[in-house]
GROMACS .gro file of C-alpha atoms in nm:
model
  338
    1MET     CA    1   7.779  -3.495   0.239
    2GLU     CA    2   8.002  -3.234   0.400
    3ALA     CA    3   8.036  -3.070   0.060
    4LEU     CA    4   7.656  -3.043   0.028
    5ARG     CA    5   7.602  -2.909   0.379
    6GLN     CA    6   7.816  -2.604   0.323
    7PRO     CA    7   7.612  -2.470   0.024
    8LEU     CA    8   7.287  -2.546   0.209
    9LYS     CA    9   7.402  -2.350   0.512
   10THR     CA   10   7.491  -2.064   0.282
   11MET     CA   11   7.150  -2.071   0.103
   12LEU     CA   12   6.926  -2.106   0.412
   13PRO     CA   13   6.946  -1.745   0.539
   14PRO     CA   14   6.852  -1.587   0.203
   15VAL     CA   15   6.568  -1.836   0.161
   16TRP     CA   16   6.433  -1.758   0.508
   17ILE     CA   17   6.460  -1.386   0.439
   18LEU     CA   18   6.274  -1.432   0.109
   19LEU     CA   19   5.996  -1.635   0.273
   20ILE     CA   20   5.955  -1.384   0.555
   21THR     CA   21   5.942  -1.099   0.302
   22VAL     CA   22   5.677  -1.273   0.091
   23TYR     CA   23   5.470  -1.354   0.400
   24GLY     CA   24   5.501  -0.997   0.519
   25LEU     CA   25   5.388  -0.862   0.183
   26ASN     CA   26   5.088  -1.094   0.182
   27ALA     CA   27   5.002  -0.995   0.538
   28GLU     CA   28   5.037  -0.629   0.446
   29GLY     CA   29   4.811  -0.681   0.144
   30ASP     CA   30   4.550  -0.856   0.360
   31GLY     CA   31   4.578  -0.575   0.614
   32MET     CA   32   4.523  -0.313   0.345
   33GLU     CA   33   4.219  -0.505   0.216
   34GLU     CA   34   4.076  -0.528   0.568
   35LEU     CA   35   4.141  -0.157   0.622
   36ALA     CA   36   3.966  -0.071   0.295
   37THR     CA   37   3.673  -0.295   0.394
   38GLU     CA   38   3.648  -0.127   0.734
   39LYS     CA   39   3.652   0.217   0.573
   40GLU     CA   40   3.383   0.108   0.331
   41ALA     CA   41   3.167  -0.030   0.614
   42GLU     CA   42   3.221   0.288   0.818
   43GLU     CA   43   3.119   0.503   0.522
   44SER     CA   44   2.813   0.285   0.465
   45HIS     CA   45   2.708   0.318   0.832
   46ARG     CA   46   2.757   0.693   0.817
   47GLN     CA   47   2.543   0.714   0.504
   48ASP     CA   48   2.271   0.503   0.667
   49SER     CA   49   2.273   0.734   0.970
   50VAL     CA   50   2.236   1.040   0.747
   51ASN     CA   51   1.950   0.875   0.559
   52LEU     CA   52   1.772   0.784   0.883
   53LEU     CA   53   1.816   1.139   1.014
   54THR     CA   54   1.673   1.274   0.687
   55PHE     CA   55   1.368   1.049   0.716
   56ILE     CA   56   1.310   1.153   1.079
   57LEU     CA   57   1.335   1.522   0.987
   58LEU     CA   58   1.090   1.472   0.700
   59LEU     CA   59   0.848   1.290   0.930
   60THR     CA   60   0.878   1.565   1.193
   61LEU     CA   61   0.821   1.833   0.930
   62THR     CA   62   0.515   1.649   0.800
   63ILE     CA   63   0.367   1.614   1.150
   64LEU     CA   64   0.424   1.984   1.219
   65THR     CA   65   0.262   2.067   0.886
   66ILE     CA   66  -0.044   1.859   0.973
   67TRP     CA   67  -0.072   2.036   1.309
   68LEU     CA   68  -0.036   2.377   1.144
   69PHE     CA   69  -0.299   2.297   0.881
   70LYS     CA   70  -0.540   2.176   1.148
   71HIS     CA   71  -0.474   2.481   1.363
   72ARG     CA   72  -0.498   2.737   1.082
   73ARG     CA   73  -0.778   2.551   0.900
   74VAL     CA   74  -0.601   2.561   0.565
   75ARG     CA   75  -0.835   2.438   0.289
   76PHE     CA   76  -0.657   2.508  -0.039
   77LEU     CA   77  -0.387   2.241   0.016
   78HIS     CA   78  -0.393   1.908   0.195
   79GLU     CA   79  -0.104   1.798   0.413
   80THR     CA   80  -0.051   1.479   0.211
   81GLY     CA   81   0.017   1.682  -0.102
   82LEU     CA   82   0.262   1.902   0.085
   83ALA     CA   83   0.437   1.590   0.221
   84MET     CA   84   0.487   1.473  -0.139
   85ILE     CA   85   0.634   1.812  -0.225
   86TYR     CA   86   0.874   1.777   0.069
   87GLY     CA   87   0.985   1.440  -0.062
   88LEU     CA   88   1.037   1.574  -0.414
   89LEU     CA   89   1.249   1.863  -0.288
   90VAL     CA   90   1.466   1.636  -0.073
   91GLY     CA   91   1.505   1.395  -0.364
   92VAL     CA   92   1.620   1.675  -0.595
   93ILE     CA   93   1.871   1.792  -0.332
   94LEU     CA   94   2.009   1.441  -0.283
   95ARG     CA   95   2.027   1.377  -0.656
   96TYR     CA   96   2.187   1.697  -0.775
   97GLY     CA   97   2.307   1.889  -0.470
   98ILE     CA   98   2.510   1.643  -0.262
   99PRO     CA   99   2.819   1.485  -0.420
  100ALA     CA  100   2.885   1.124  -0.330
  101THR     CA  101   3.195   1.039  -0.128
  102SER     CA  102   3.407   0.788  -0.316
  103TYR     CA  103   3.564   0.531  -0.088
  104ASN     CA  104   3.660   0.273  -0.347
  105HIS     CA  105   3.951   0.381  -0.563
  106LYS     CA  106   3.997   0.051  -0.739
  107THR     CA  107   3.888   0.005  -1.096
  108PRO     CA  108   3.590  -0.232  -1.096
  109PRO     CA  109   3.636  -0.546  -1.306
  110SER     CA  110   3.420  -0.586  -1.612
  111CYS     CA  111   3.287  -0.902  -1.770
  112SER     CA  112   3.040  -0.984  -2.043
  113LEU     CA  113   2.760  -1.240  -2.023
  114LYS     CA  114   2.590  -1.360  -2.338
  115GLU     CA  115   2.281  -1.502  -2.168
  116GLY     CA  116   2.184  -1.185  -1.984
  117PRO     CA  117   2.228  -1.071  -1.624
  118VAL     CA  118   2.229  -1.319  -1.337
  119SER     CA  119   2.097  -1.262  -0.986
  120THR     CA  120   2.417  -1.378  -0.811
  121LEU     CA  121   2.776  -1.357  -0.934
  122LEU     CA  122   3.079  -1.529  -0.780
  123LEU     CA  123   3.407  -1.346  -0.836
  124ASN     CA  124   3.746  -1.510  -0.781
  125VAL     CA  125   3.998  -1.258  -0.646
  126SER     CA  126   4.340  -1.408  -0.573
  127GLY     CA  127   4.193  -1.742  -0.476
  128LYS     CA  128   3.914  -1.592  -0.262
  129PHE     CA  129   3.555  -1.607  -0.379
  130PHE     CA  130   3.327  -1.307  -0.329
  131GLU     CA  131   2.951  -1.303  -0.385
  132TYR     CA  132   2.787  -1.013  -0.570
  133THR     CA  133   2.415  -0.962  -0.613
  134LEU     CA  134   2.228  -0.787  -0.893
  135LYS     CA  135   2.106  -0.438  -0.800
  136GLY     CA  136   1.981  -0.319  -1.137
  137GLU     CA  137   2.081  -0.170  -1.468
  138ILE     CA  138   2.311   0.134  -1.473
  139ASN     CA  139   2.295   0.396  -1.743
  140SER     CA  140   2.608   0.419  -1.956
  141ARG     CA  141   2.642   0.785  -1.860
  142GLU     CA  142   2.641   0.698  -1.489
  143ILE     CA  143   2.877   0.400  -1.496
  144HIS     CA  144   3.155   0.604  -1.331
  145ASN     CA  145   2.924   0.736  -1.058
  146VAL     CA  146   2.845   0.413  -0.875
  147GLU     CA  147   2.863   0.567  -0.526
  148GLN     CA  148   2.595   0.823  -0.615
  149ASN     CA  149   2.369   0.548  -0.749
  150ASP     CA  150   2.419   0.345  -0.432
  151MET     CA  151   2.327   0.643  -0.214
  152LEU     CA  152   2.013   0.715  -0.417
  153ARG     CA  153   1.919   0.348  -0.403
  154LYS     CA  154   1.934   0.355  -0.023
  155VAL     CA  155   1.711   0.660   0.012
  156THR     CA  156   1.462   0.536  -0.249
  157PHE     CA  157   1.144   0.406  -0.090
  158ASP     CA  158   1.086   0.039  -0.164
  159PRO     CA  159   0.737  -0.007  -0.313
  160GLU     CA  160   0.724  -0.364  -0.178
  161VAL     CA  161   0.737  -0.222   0.177
  162PHE     CA  162   0.441   0.002   0.099
  163PHE     CA  163   0.227  -0.264  -0.068
  164ASN     CA  164   0.306  -0.546   0.177
  165ILE     CA  165   0.342  -0.361   0.511
  166LEU     CA  166   0.189  -0.013   0.500
  167LEU     CA  167  -0.102  -0.052   0.258
  168PRO     CA  168  -0.281  -0.358   0.415
  169PRO     CA  169  -0.352  -0.184   0.750
  170ILE     CA  170  -0.483   0.121   0.562
  171ILE     CA  171  -0.716  -0.089   0.347
  172PHE     CA  172  -0.821  -0.298   0.648
  173HIS     CA  173  -0.909   0.010   0.852
  174ALA     CA  174  -1.099   0.162   0.561
  175GLY     CA  175  -1.290  -0.162   0.499
  176TYR     CA  176  -1.355  -0.226   0.868
  177SER     CA  177  -1.495   0.122   0.922
  178LEU     CA  178  -1.689   0.119   0.594
  179LYS     CA  179  -2.064   0.123   0.617
  180LYS     CA  180  -2.167  -0.211   0.471
  181ARG     CA  181  -2.506  -0.082   0.367
  182HIS     CA  182  -2.354   0.170   0.126
  183PHE     CA  183  -2.104  -0.084  -0.006
  184PHE     CA  184  -2.348  -0.365  -0.089
  185ARG     CA  185  -2.607  -0.121  -0.220
  186ASN     CA  186  -2.354  -0.005  -0.483
  187LEU     CA  187  -2.192  -0.345  -0.542
  188GLY     CA  188  -2.306  -0.360  -0.905
  189SER     CA  189  -2.156  -0.020  -0.986
  190ILE     CA  190  -1.834  -0.108  -0.802
  191ILE     CA  191  -1.789  -0.431  -0.997
  192THR     CA  192  -1.867  -0.251  -1.324
  193TYR     CA  193  -1.609   0.018  -1.256
  194ALA     CA  194  -1.352  -0.234  -1.137
  195PHE     CA  195  -1.383  -0.487  -1.421
  196LEU     CA  196  -1.499  -0.294  -1.725
  197GLY     CA  197  -1.330   0.031  -1.625
  198THR     CA  198  -0.992  -0.132  -1.565
  199ALA     CA  199  -1.014  -0.342  -1.883
  200ILE     CA  200  -1.117  -0.043  -2.097
  201SER     CA  201  -0.844   0.172  -1.942
  202CYS     CA  202  -0.587  -0.102  -2.007
  203PHE     CA  203  -0.670  -0.132  -2.377
  204VAL     CA  204  -0.705   0.243  -2.430
  205ILE     CA  205  -0.367   0.316  -2.270
  206GLY     CA  206  -0.210   0.018  -2.448
  207ASN     CA  207  -0.334   0.133  -2.790
  208LEU     CA  208  -0.221   0.491  -2.725
  209MET     CA  209   0.124   0.372  -2.620
  210TYR     CA  210   0.144   0.145  -2.925
  211GLY     CA  211   0.061   0.439  -3.150
  212VAL     CA  212   0.322   0.657  -2.978
  213VAL     CA  213   0.582   0.381  -3.013
  214LYS     CA  214   0.511   0.339  -3.385
  215LEU     CA  215   0.526   0.715  -3.437
  216MET     CA  216   0.861   0.740  -3.259
  217GLN     CA  217   0.995   0.452  -3.466
  218MET     CA  218   0.883   0.622  -3.786
  219VAL     CA  219   1.062   0.947  -3.700
  220GLY     CA  220   1.375   0.759  -3.594
  221GLN     CA  221   1.362   0.847  -3.223
  222LEU     CA  222   1.325   0.488  -3.104
  223THR     CA  223   1.532   0.190  -3.210
  224ASP     CA  224   1.422  -0.070  -2.954
  225LYS     CA  225   1.143  -0.313  -3.032
  226PHE     CA  226   0.816  -0.266  -2.846
  227TYR     CA  227   0.537  -0.508  -2.923
  228TYR     CA  228   0.164  -0.472  -2.872
  229THR     CA  229   0.169  -0.706  -2.572
  230ASP     CA  230   0.432  -0.487  -2.405
  231CYS     CA  231   0.209  -0.181  -2.444
  232LEU     CA  232  -0.090  -0.374  -2.309
  233PHE     CA  233   0.118  -0.484  -2.010
  234PHE     CA  234   0.205  -0.120  -1.942
  235GLY     CA  235  -0.163  -0.028  -1.971
  236ALA     CA  236  -0.260  -0.299  -1.721
  237ILE     CA  237  -0.008  -0.168  -1.469
  238ILE     CA  238  -0.110   0.197  -1.510
  239SER     CA  239  -0.484   0.122  -1.495
  240ALA     CA  240  -0.472   0.031  -1.126
  241THR     CA  241  -0.519   0.328  -0.894
  242ASP     CA  242  -0.473   0.352  -0.516
  243PRO     CA  243  -0.657   0.666  -0.397
  244VAL     CA  244  -0.533   0.637  -0.040
  245THR     CA  245  -0.493   1.014  -0.015
  246VAL     CA  246  -0.839   1.076  -0.160
  247LEU     CA  247  -0.992   0.830   0.086
  248ALA     CA  248  -0.820   1.010   0.373
  249ILE     CA  249  -0.958   1.343   0.251
  250PHE     CA  250  -1.309   1.198   0.210
  251ASN     CA  251  -1.294   1.053   0.561
  252GLU     CA  252  -1.183   1.387   0.703
  253LEU     CA  253  -1.447   1.589   0.517
  254HIS     CA  254  -1.722   1.334   0.595
  255ALA     CA  255  -1.810   1.290   0.230
  256ASP     CA  256  -2.121   1.113   0.106
  257GLY     CA  257  -2.131   0.747   0.207
  258ASP     CA  258  -2.221   0.621  -0.140
  259LEU     CA  259  -1.938   0.817  -0.301
  260TYR     CA  260  -1.690   0.688  -0.042
  261ALA     CA  261  -1.811   0.330  -0.093
  262LEU     CA  262  -1.783   0.357  -0.471
  263LEU     CA  263  -1.430   0.494  -0.459
  264PHE     CA  264  -1.309   0.252  -0.193
  265GLY     CA  265  -1.466  -0.055  -0.352
  266GLU     CA  266  -1.336   0.029  -0.699
  267SER     CA  267  -0.987   0.103  -0.567
  268VAL     CA  268  -0.972  -0.231  -0.385
  269MET     CA  269  -1.103  -0.441  -0.673
  270ASN     CA  270  -0.916  -0.274  -0.958
  271ASP     CA  271  -0.584  -0.377  -0.802
  272ALA     CA  272  -0.684  -0.742  -0.822
  273VAL     CA  273  -0.817  -0.700  -1.175
  274ALA     CA  274  -0.498  -0.524  -1.288
  275ILE     CA  275  -0.274  -0.792  -1.134
  276VAL     CA  276  -0.468  -1.076  -1.293
  277LEU     CA  277  -0.490  -0.889  -1.624
  278SER     CA  278  -0.113  -0.832  -1.634
  279SER     CA  279  -0.054  -1.200  -1.551
  280SER     CA  280  -0.283  -1.298  -1.838
  281ILE     CA  281  -0.096  -1.070  -2.079
  282VAL     CA  282   0.237  -1.222  -1.972
  283ALA     CA  283   0.089  -1.571  -2.021
  284TYR     CA  284   0.001  -1.486  -2.383
  285GLN     CA  285   0.268  -1.679  -2.575
  286PRO     CA  286   0.170  -1.776  -2.931
  287SER     CA  287   0.329  -2.086  -3.078
  288GLY     CA  288   0.525  -2.085  -3.401
  289ALA     CA  289   0.803  -1.877  -3.552
  290ASN     CA  290   0.640  -1.537  -3.503
  291THR     CA  291   0.556  -1.514  -3.135
  292HIS     CA  292   0.402  -1.165  -3.156
  293MET     CA  293   0.112  -1.234  -3.392
  294PHE     CA  294  -0.245  -1.303  -3.285
  295ASP     CA  295  -0.303  -1.665  -3.191
  296ALA     CA  296  -0.650  -1.785  -3.093
  297SER     CA  297  -0.526  -2.070  -2.873
  298ALA     CA  298  -0.288  -1.839  -2.686
  299PHE     CA  299  -0.567  -1.583  -2.645
  300PHE     CA  300  -0.808  -1.834  -2.493
  301LYS     CA  301  -0.526  -1.965  -2.275
  302SER     CA  302  -0.475  -1.612  -2.140
  303VAL     CA  303  -0.849  -1.580  -2.077
  304GLY     CA  304  -0.837  -1.912  -1.891
  305VAL     CA  305  -0.547  -1.787  -1.680
  306PHE     CA  306  -0.744  -1.471  -1.602
  307LEU     CA  307  -1.055  -1.661  -1.495
  308GLY     CA  308  -0.858  -1.923  -1.302
  309ILE     CA  309  -0.648  -1.679  -1.101
  310PHE     CA  310  -0.939  -1.449  -1.025
  311SER     CA  311  -1.175  -1.732  -0.932
  312GLY     CA  312  -0.914  -1.895  -0.708
  313SER     CA  313  -0.837  -1.566  -0.535
  314PHE     CA  314  -1.207  -1.494  -0.488
  315VAL     CA  315  -1.273  -1.838  -0.339
  316MET     CA  316  -0.975  -1.811  -0.102
  317GLY     CA  317  -1.079  -1.464   0.013
  318ALA     CA  318  -1.442  -1.568   0.064
  319ALA     CA  319  -1.337  -1.882   0.254
  320THR     CA  320  -1.108  -1.677   0.480
  321GLY     CA  321  -1.391  -1.434   0.552
  322VAL     CA  322  -1.637  -1.714   0.631
  323VAL     CA  323  -1.391  -1.890   0.864
  324THR     CA  324  -1.314  -1.561   1.041
  325ALA     CA  325  -1.685  -1.489   1.082
  326LEU     CA  326  -1.752  -1.836   1.225
  327ILE     CA  327  -1.465  -1.801   1.473
  328SER     CA  328  -1.580  -1.456   1.583
  329PHE     CA  329  -1.940  -1.570   1.628
  330SER     CA  330  -1.852  -1.883   1.827
  331ASP     CA  331  -1.583  -1.729   2.049
  332PRO     CA  332  -1.725  -1.587   2.376
  333TYR     CA  333  -1.450  -1.324   2.385
  334PHE     CA  334  -1.582  -1.163   2.066
  335LYS     CA  335  -1.936  -1.183   2.201
  336GLN     CA  336  -1.828  -0.990   2.510
  337MET     CA  337  -1.666  -0.726   2.289
  338LYS     CA  338  -1.996  -0.676   2.111
   0.00000   0.00000   0.00000
C-alpha cells in the first residue's frame, strides 16, 4: 500500500492542475460566448433604436408635408403619394447606402434537408440545444450578407399589421360614415363589379401570365415550372384592390355620393371575393398521375369550396350585424346617444 501511495501523491498535483486548466478553458469559452451574445444583443437594440428613430422622422416629415399642402393649397400632388415617395427614398438609402455592421464573425453551419424547409430547427452545439426559426429564403448572391438582410427585414413593414390592425378601423370609419342610401341604391352595381369584375380580372391576368411564362420558357429565359393554376392564383391575388388613398381623396374633395359608394363597396367586397377565389384555386387538386390537367370533379369541388366559404362568411357577417343592431336598439345607453 505504501508503494502505491507514493505514485498517487506524485500524480495528484498534475491531475489537479490539468482539471483546473480544463475548467478554466471551458469557463473562458462560456465567457466569450456570453460576451459575443451580449454584443449581438447590444447591436440589435441599437439597430432597433435607429429604425424607430427613422420611422418617427418619416412620420414627422409626413405630418409637416400634410400641413404644408393644406396651408399652400397644393392640388397637383396629394400628401399620401408624397409619403410613399418618402418611403421609397428611405428604402433605397437603407438598401444601397448604409453598410451593415457585422457582429458575428463565425462561419454559419450549413445543412441540407431533403423534405424542404422546416419552421423550427434545433441545433446541437457542444451539448447545448439552440432553437432557430425560419425567416425566409435567401438569394444565393446574398448568402454572405446576412446582417444586411436582417436589417432590411426589420425595417420592412409587415403587411399583416396593416391588414389586421390598421385597415379595419379605416374600413369601419368609411362604412360607418357612408350614406346608406347611396350604398343600397347601387348595391346591384357594387355586387356586379365585385364578383364579375374580380373573376374576369383574375382569369385575364392569369391567362396573360400563363402566356408570358410559356413565352419565357420557349426563349430559354425560364427553367422553373409554372402551371396554369399558379398563374390563376397570382391573378386572384392581384385582382383585389384597396383604394384607401383614393377614398381619402374622395372624402376630402367631397366627391359624388354614388361614386364614393361604388368605389367603397367594390373595394370591400372584392377582397372577400379574391380571398375565397384564391382558396378555391388552391383547393383544386385533380386525382390521378397528372395533377395539373383539367378534372371535372376537382373543378366542381373548387366551386363548392368557393360557395361554402363565401356563404358561411356572409351568414356570419349578417348574424353579427343583426345581433349588434338588436343590442344597440334595446340598450338605453345607445338610445340616449341618439
